[in-house]
Short mmCIF file of C-alpha atoms in Angstrom, two decimals:
data_model
loop_
_atom_site.label_atom_id
_atom_site.label_comp_id
_atom_site.label_asym_id
_atom_site.label_seq_id
_atom_site.Cartn_x
_atom_site.Cartn_y
_atom_site.Cartn_z
CA MET A 1 158.39 83.58 156.54
CA THR A 2 157.46 82.61 152.94
CA SER A 3 158.25 85.18 150.20
CA THR A 4 155.31 85.62 147.62
CA ARG A 5 157.57 87.58 145.19
CA ALA A 6 157.41 86.17 141.72
CA THR A 7 160.56 84.45 140.41
CA LEU A 8 162.04 84.64 137.00
CA LEU A 9 161.23 80.91 136.61
CA GLN A 10 157.54 81.47 137.19
CA VAL A 11 157.62 84.31 134.58
CA ALA A 12 159.30 81.80 132.10
CA GLU A 13 156.45 79.33 132.78
CA ARG A 14 153.83 81.79 132.42
CA ALA A 15 155.28 83.04 128.99
CA GLY A 16 155.73 79.48 127.89
CA VAL A 17 159.51 80.12 126.96
CA SER A 18 162.87 79.01 128.35
CA LEU A 19 164.59 80.67 131.38
CA ALA A 20 167.35 81.98 129.22
CA SER A 21 164.96 83.52 126.71
CA THR A 22 163.03 85.12 129.60
CA SER A 23 166.16 86.69 131.03
CA ARG A 24 167.30 87.99 127.67
CA ALA A 25 163.78 89.43 126.87
CA LEU A 26 163.50 91.29 130.24
CA HIS A 27 167.08 92.76 129.91
CA GLY A 28 166.78 93.61 126.22
CA THR A 29 169.66 91.54 125.03
CA GLY A 30 168.95 89.65 121.87
CA ALA A 31 165.36 88.83 122.15
CA SER A 32 162.70 89.60 119.36
CA PRO A 33 160.28 92.22 119.78
CA ALA A 34 157.35 89.61 119.97
CA MET A 35 159.48 87.67 122.68
CA VAL A 36 159.90 90.90 124.72
CA GLU A 37 156.20 91.88 124.54
CA ARG A 38 155.27 88.19 125.50
CA VAL A 39 157.67 87.99 128.48
CA ARG A 40 156.90 91.54 129.82
CA ALA A 41 153.25 90.85 129.81
CA ALA A 42 153.76 87.66 131.81
CA ALA A 43 156.06 89.59 134.35
CA ALA A 44 153.30 92.33 134.65
CA GLU A 45 150.63 89.81 135.35
CA LEU A 46 152.72 88.15 138.12
CA GLY A 47 154.08 91.47 139.34
CA TYR A 48 157.63 90.38 138.81
CA SER A 49 160.57 92.89 139.25
CA ALA A 50 164.22 91.95 138.55
CA ASP A 51 166.68 91.78 141.38
CA ALA A 52 168.93 94.37 140.03
CA ILE A 53 171.37 93.89 142.89
CA GLY A 54 171.73 90.31 142.44
CA ARG A 55 172.12 90.44 138.59
CA SER A 56 174.90 93.03 139.04
CA LEU A 57 176.82 90.82 141.34
CA ARG A 58 176.38 87.76 139.32
CA LEU A 59 177.53 89.59 136.07
CA LYS A 60 180.02 92.03 137.88
CA LYS A 61 178.34 95.01 136.11
CA THR A 62 176.31 97.83 137.43
CA PHE A 63 174.26 98.32 134.21
CA GLN A 64 174.58 102.03 134.63
CA VAL A 65 176.27 104.50 132.24
CA ALA A 66 177.17 107.96 133.24
CA PHE A 67 176.39 111.05 131.08
CA ALA A 68 178.46 113.78 132.44
CA VAL A 69 178.13 117.49 131.18
CA ALA A 70 178.91 121.09 132.53
CA ASP A 71 175.39 122.21 132.55
CA ILE A 72 172.56 119.63 132.85
CA GLY A 73 169.92 122.34 131.94
CA ASN A 74 171.42 123.23 128.60
CA PRO A 75 168.92 121.88 125.91
CA VAL A 76 171.64 120.60 123.84
CA TYR A 77 172.61 118.14 126.61
CA VAL A 78 168.88 117.25 127.29
CA GLU A 79 168.54 116.28 123.58
CA MET A 80 171.83 114.10 123.96
CA MET A 81 170.51 112.51 127.09
CA ARG A 82 167.26 111.35 125.53
CA ALA A 83 169.19 109.84 122.43
CA ILE A 84 171.71 108.05 124.75
CA HIS A 85 168.80 106.67 126.76
CA GLU A 86 166.94 105.42 123.57
CA VAL A 87 169.94 103.50 122.63
CA LEU A 88 171.13 102.11 126.04
CA ALA A 89 167.77 101.27 127.72
CA PRO A 90 166.71 98.29 125.37
CA HIS A 91 170.09 96.76 126.49
CA GLY A 92 169.15 97.03 130.14
CA TYR A 93 171.34 100.12 130.88
CA ARG A 94 170.32 103.05 132.95
CA VAL A 95 171.77 106.53 132.33
CA VAL A 96 172.96 108.45 135.31
CA VAL A 97 173.24 112.13 134.58
CA MET A 98 176.04 114.00 136.34
CA SER A 99 177.59 117.48 136.37
CA THR A 100 181.19 117.92 135.71
CA GLY A 101 181.55 121.64 136.46
CA ASP A 102 182.86 124.06 133.91
CA THR A 103 186.66 123.47 134.58
CA ALA A 104 188.90 120.66 133.24
CA THR A 105 189.95 120.08 136.92
CA SER A 106 186.33 119.18 138.08
CA THR A 107 185.81 117.13 135.05
CA THR A 108 189.26 115.30 135.72
CA GLU A 109 188.13 114.39 139.24
CA LEU A 110 184.89 113.03 138.15
CA VAL A 111 186.66 110.79 135.60
CA ARG A 112 189.01 109.67 138.32
CA SER A 113 186.03 108.65 140.47
CA LEU A 114 185.27 105.86 137.90
CA ASN A 115 187.70 103.76 139.92
CA SER A 116 184.92 103.36 142.50
CA GLY A 117 182.95 101.21 140.15
CA PHE A 118 179.59 103.02 140.27
CA VAL A 119 179.08 102.84 136.53
CA ASP A 120 180.17 100.57 133.64
CA GLY A 121 181.18 103.51 131.50
CA MET A 122 180.97 107.23 131.03
CA ILE A 123 179.83 109.40 128.06
CA VAL A 124 181.32 113.01 128.82
CA SER A 125 181.00 116.35 126.98
CA PRO A 126 183.60 118.50 128.67
CA LEU A 127 183.42 122.19 128.31
CA ARG A 128 187.30 122.59 128.94
CA THR A 129 190.00 120.06 128.36
CA ASP A 130 193.70 119.68 129.35
CA ASP A 131 196.32 117.03 129.27
CA ARG A 132 195.51 115.80 132.71
CA LEU A 133 191.86 115.18 131.82
CA ILE A 134 193.02 113.37 128.67
CA ARG A 135 195.39 111.18 130.70
CA GLU A 136 192.70 110.36 133.18
CA ILE A 137 190.50 109.33 130.31
CA GLN A 138 193.05 107.14 128.82
CA GLN A 139 193.69 105.30 132.22
CA ALA A 140 190.11 104.94 133.26
CA PRO A 141 189.16 101.44 134.30
CA VAL A 142 185.83 101.56 132.29
CA PRO A 143 185.02 102.81 128.72
CA VAL A 144 184.88 106.61 128.32
CA VAL A 145 183.41 108.19 125.15
CA VAL A 146 183.95 111.97 124.57
CA ILE A 147 181.36 114.05 122.91
CA GLY A 148 182.69 117.21 121.57
CA ARG A 149 186.51 117.41 120.92
CA ALA A 150 188.02 115.04 118.27
CA LEU A 151 190.59 113.01 120.12
CA ASP A 152 191.50 110.40 117.36
CA ASP A 153 195.34 111.18 118.12
CA ARG A 154 195.05 110.23 121.71
CA GLY A 155 193.39 106.88 121.39
CA ILE A 156 190.13 107.96 122.88
CA SER A 157 186.72 107.36 121.36
CA SER A 158 184.98 110.57 120.54
CA VAL A 159 182.06 112.01 118.58
CA SER A 160 182.75 115.43 117.23
CA THR A 161 181.28 117.90 114.98
CA ASP A 162 182.60 120.77 112.71
CA SER A 163 181.32 123.89 114.50
CA ALA A 164 183.72 126.04 112.74
CA GLY A 165 182.23 125.10 109.52
CA GLY A 166 178.72 125.70 110.90
CA ILE A 167 179.53 129.35 111.85
CA GLY A 168 180.99 129.78 108.46
CA ALA A 169 177.61 128.62 106.83
CA ALA A 170 175.75 131.07 109.12
CA VAL A 171 178.08 134.08 108.04
CA ARG A 172 177.65 133.12 104.30
CA HIS A 173 173.87 132.96 104.63
CA LEU A 174 173.66 136.34 106.16
CA HIS A 175 176.11 137.72 103.44
CA ALA A 176 173.86 136.27 100.81
CA LEU A 177 170.80 137.96 102.15
CA GLY A 178 172.54 141.30 101.74
CA ARG A 179 173.62 141.99 105.28
CA ARG A 180 176.79 143.90 105.44
CA ARG A 181 177.27 144.74 109.10
CA VAL A 182 177.89 141.74 111.21
CA GLY A 183 178.36 141.26 114.87
CA PHE A 184 179.46 137.97 116.66
CA LEU A 185 178.55 136.80 120.10
CA ASN A 186 180.74 134.10 121.33
CA GLY A 187 181.05 132.25 124.60
CA PRO A 188 184.51 131.98 126.54
CA LEU A 189 187.31 131.44 124.19
CA ASP A 190 189.17 128.96 126.56
CA THR A 191 186.29 126.47 126.10
CA THR A 192 186.09 123.97 123.21
CA PRO A 193 183.07 125.24 121.66
CA GLY A 194 184.23 129.05 121.97
CA ALA A 195 187.61 128.29 120.28
CA SER A 196 186.27 126.50 117.51
CA ARG A 197 183.41 128.82 116.72
CA GLN A 198 185.93 131.76 116.81
CA ARG A 199 188.03 130.09 114.28
CA GLY A 200 184.98 129.68 112.07
CA PHE A 201 183.88 133.35 112.48
CA ASP A 202 187.37 134.69 111.80
CA ALA A 203 187.91 132.56 108.82
CA ALA A 204 184.50 133.27 107.15
CA THR A 205 184.73 137.01 107.65
CA LYS A 206 188.17 137.05 106.00
CA THR A 207 186.90 135.46 102.83
CA THR A 208 183.55 137.37 102.69
CA ALA A 209 183.19 141.12 102.08
CA PHE A 210 181.50 143.02 104.99
CA ASP A 211 181.38 146.77 105.63
CA ASP A 212 181.73 146.30 109.41
CA VAL A 213 182.80 143.32 111.60
CA ASP A 214 182.77 143.27 115.42
CA GLN A 215 182.39 140.95 118.27
CA GLU A 216 181.72 140.51 121.91
CA ILE A 217 182.61 137.58 124.27
CA ALA A 218 179.90 136.55 126.69
CA GLY A 219 180.76 135.37 130.13
CA ASP A 220 178.93 132.11 129.41
CA PHE A 221 176.69 130.28 126.83
CA THR A 222 173.45 131.31 128.53
CA VAL A 223 170.42 133.73 127.61
CA SER A 224 171.43 136.20 130.32
CA ALA A 225 174.99 136.27 129.22
CA GLY A 226 173.79 136.83 125.58
CA LEU A 227 171.62 139.60 126.52
CA GLU A 228 174.34 141.34 128.45
CA ALA A 229 177.01 140.89 125.58
CA ALA A 230 174.59 141.95 122.92
CA ARG A 231 173.69 145.17 124.74
CA THR A 232 177.41 145.85 124.90
CA LEU A 233 177.88 145.04 121.32
CA LEU A 234 175.04 146.92 119.95
CA ALA A 235 175.96 150.10 121.96
CA ARG A 236 179.19 150.33 119.97
CA GLY A 237 177.61 150.34 116.63
CA GLU A 238 174.79 149.53 114.18
CA PHE A 239 174.49 146.16 112.91
CA ASP A 240 172.03 144.37 110.38
CA ALA A 241 173.14 140.87 111.40
CA LEU A 242 174.15 138.99 114.58
CA VAL A 243 175.84 135.60 114.66
CA ALA A 244 175.50 133.84 117.93
CA ALA A 245 177.65 130.91 119.16
CA ASN A 246 174.64 128.99 120.44
CA ASP A 247 170.74 129.32 120.56
CA LEU A 248 170.83 130.72 124.09
CA LEU A 249 173.13 133.56 123.24
CA ALA A 250 170.98 134.17 120.20
CA ILE A 251 167.70 134.40 122.27
CA GLY A 252 169.38 136.85 124.57
CA ALA A 253 170.52 138.83 121.48
CA ILE A 254 167.03 139.19 120.14
CA ARG A 255 165.81 140.58 123.40
CA ALA A 256 168.62 143.09 123.27
CA VAL A 257 167.64 144.09 119.64
CA ARG A 258 164.03 144.47 120.75
CA GLU A 259 165.09 146.86 123.64
CA LEU A 260 166.38 149.13 121.12
CA GLY A 261 162.93 149.35 119.22
CA LEU A 262 164.35 147.23 116.38
CA SER A 263 162.83 144.30 114.80
CA VAL A 264 164.16 140.73 113.86
CA PRO A 265 164.74 140.13 111.03
CA GLU A 266 163.67 143.22 109.35
CA ASP A 267 166.33 145.38 110.90
CA VAL A 268 168.63 142.79 112.46
CA ALA A 269 168.91 139.30 111.31
CA VAL A 270 170.13 136.71 113.99
CA THR A 271 171.45 133.17 113.82
CA GLY A 272 172.19 130.74 116.46
CA MET A 273 173.88 127.25 116.73
CA ASP A 274 172.68 123.88 117.99
CA ASP A 275 169.33 123.98 116.54
CA THR A 276 167.64 123.42 119.85
CA GLU A 277 163.84 122.88 120.53
CA ILE A 278 163.71 126.12 122.40
CA GLY A 279 165.09 127.96 119.34
CA ARG A 280 162.61 126.01 116.98
CA VAL A 281 159.45 127.26 119.20
CA PHE A 282 160.94 130.77 120.08
CA GLN A 283 159.29 133.76 118.23
CA PRO A 284 160.58 134.34 115.76
CA SER A 285 161.89 131.03 115.23
CA LEU A 286 165.41 130.83 115.17
CA THR A 287 167.75 130.23 112.20
CA SER A 288 170.35 128.00 113.64
CA VAL A 289 173.22 125.66 112.75
CA SER A 290 172.24 121.94 113.66
CA LEU A 291 175.35 120.10 115.04
CA GLY A 292 173.24 116.91 115.17
CA SER A 293 172.95 116.60 119.03
CA THR A 294 170.55 113.61 118.86
CA GLU A 295 172.72 111.95 116.22
CA ARG A 296 175.88 112.60 118.30
CA GLY A 297 174.15 111.16 121.48
CA ARG A 298 173.16 108.09 119.51
CA ALA A 299 176.74 107.57 118.09
CA ALA A 300 178.32 107.91 121.52
CA ALA A 301 175.94 105.46 123.07
CA ARG A 302 176.48 102.87 120.14
CA ILE A 303 180.18 103.12 120.83
CA MET A 304 179.68 102.63 124.54
CA LEU A 305 177.76 99.40 123.99
CA GLN A 306 180.57 97.96 121.84
CA LEU A 307 183.19 98.99 124.51
CA ALA A 308 181.24 97.71 127.35
CA GLU A 309 181.19 94.36 125.89
CA ASP A 310 184.93 94.55 124.90
CA LEU A 311 187.14 97.05 126.78
CA ASP A 312 189.88 96.34 124.26
CA HIS A 313 187.80 97.28 121.44
CA ALA A 314 189.67 99.82 119.17
CA ALA A 315 188.88 103.39 119.86
CA GLN A 316 186.48 104.96 117.32
CA GLN A 317 185.99 108.42 116.06
CA ILE A 318 182.80 109.67 114.52
CA THR A 319 182.10 113.10 113.03
CA VAL A 320 178.76 114.57 112.55
CA GLY A 321 178.43 117.36 109.97
CA PRO A 322 176.73 120.79 110.48
CA GLU A 323 173.50 121.76 108.72
CA LEU A 324 172.10 125.28 108.49
CA MET A 325 168.21 125.33 109.45
CA VAL A 326 166.78 128.55 107.94
CA ARG A 327 163.86 130.09 109.93
CA GLU A 328 162.08 133.26 110.72
CA SER A 329 164.92 135.06 112.49
CA THR A 330 166.89 135.65 109.15
CA GLY A 331 163.59 135.97 106.96
CA GLY A 332 163.02 132.29 106.40
CA ALA A 333 159.54 130.46 105.96
CA ARG A 334 157.18 130.88 108.89
#
């Protein structure tokens, strides 16, 4: 039987460029935008599709990078995933999204599975870490970049942020508005975000004068957990401000405030953290601390590209600073 499938050589001839230039253009490695457009147009005319398996075998690469997170539905991770894809796709890499589970052990097992060679690298944002997980990352046969906890002292590439400082900015913002009875809704304290945001709240309330300070620990970083925790907190006292450890908890808190017949922000001002799209379009729009989800995703992907080309490349550590975004939930501009 004779195959009618178009070949790379035919695409090169149709585009009027060399075979090497055609390959670079199709795989997004070193070709100009004009060259890419020209070659892809020729490929579309001929109905050409790349032989991904053959390419992987030739180059001994899968051209796949895993993005592993505890909750693939969390809007923070969705924004990171988009940013990672935007950086990696032009270089011919696909992003494979995976769930780590919410324990350090489940994340460790996933990192250990990298020995099977199904991806060329992993970008992971673990909810919890321990020494076993760190050792597995250090010994992984492919590059691993961590988003979340700074690991510069362990020789691991990481992209981190100052969420403790971000919580402090939210607390000071509420104090400047004249709020004096503040409650804090945090997630589990044995998680990386929970621990750092607790430190930030404790430090900020020690140096800022409030009449009343209280807190409640939610079972998770979700809307439903935030609603339940806020109900418990509001049943203990009257507050004119609530600081939530992420936007989902903050949305749950606003629901709890409204259940009591109170309004946001007139009676209770509410702040979140992560500056997610859902928080921006929620009513009232949510005052939130941006931790640069998109910027962290892009930075991790750029590090991954460098490490994928050179596994011996020195580990890199990047920090993205927080920024308070003032909106309606604390009386900001509509």
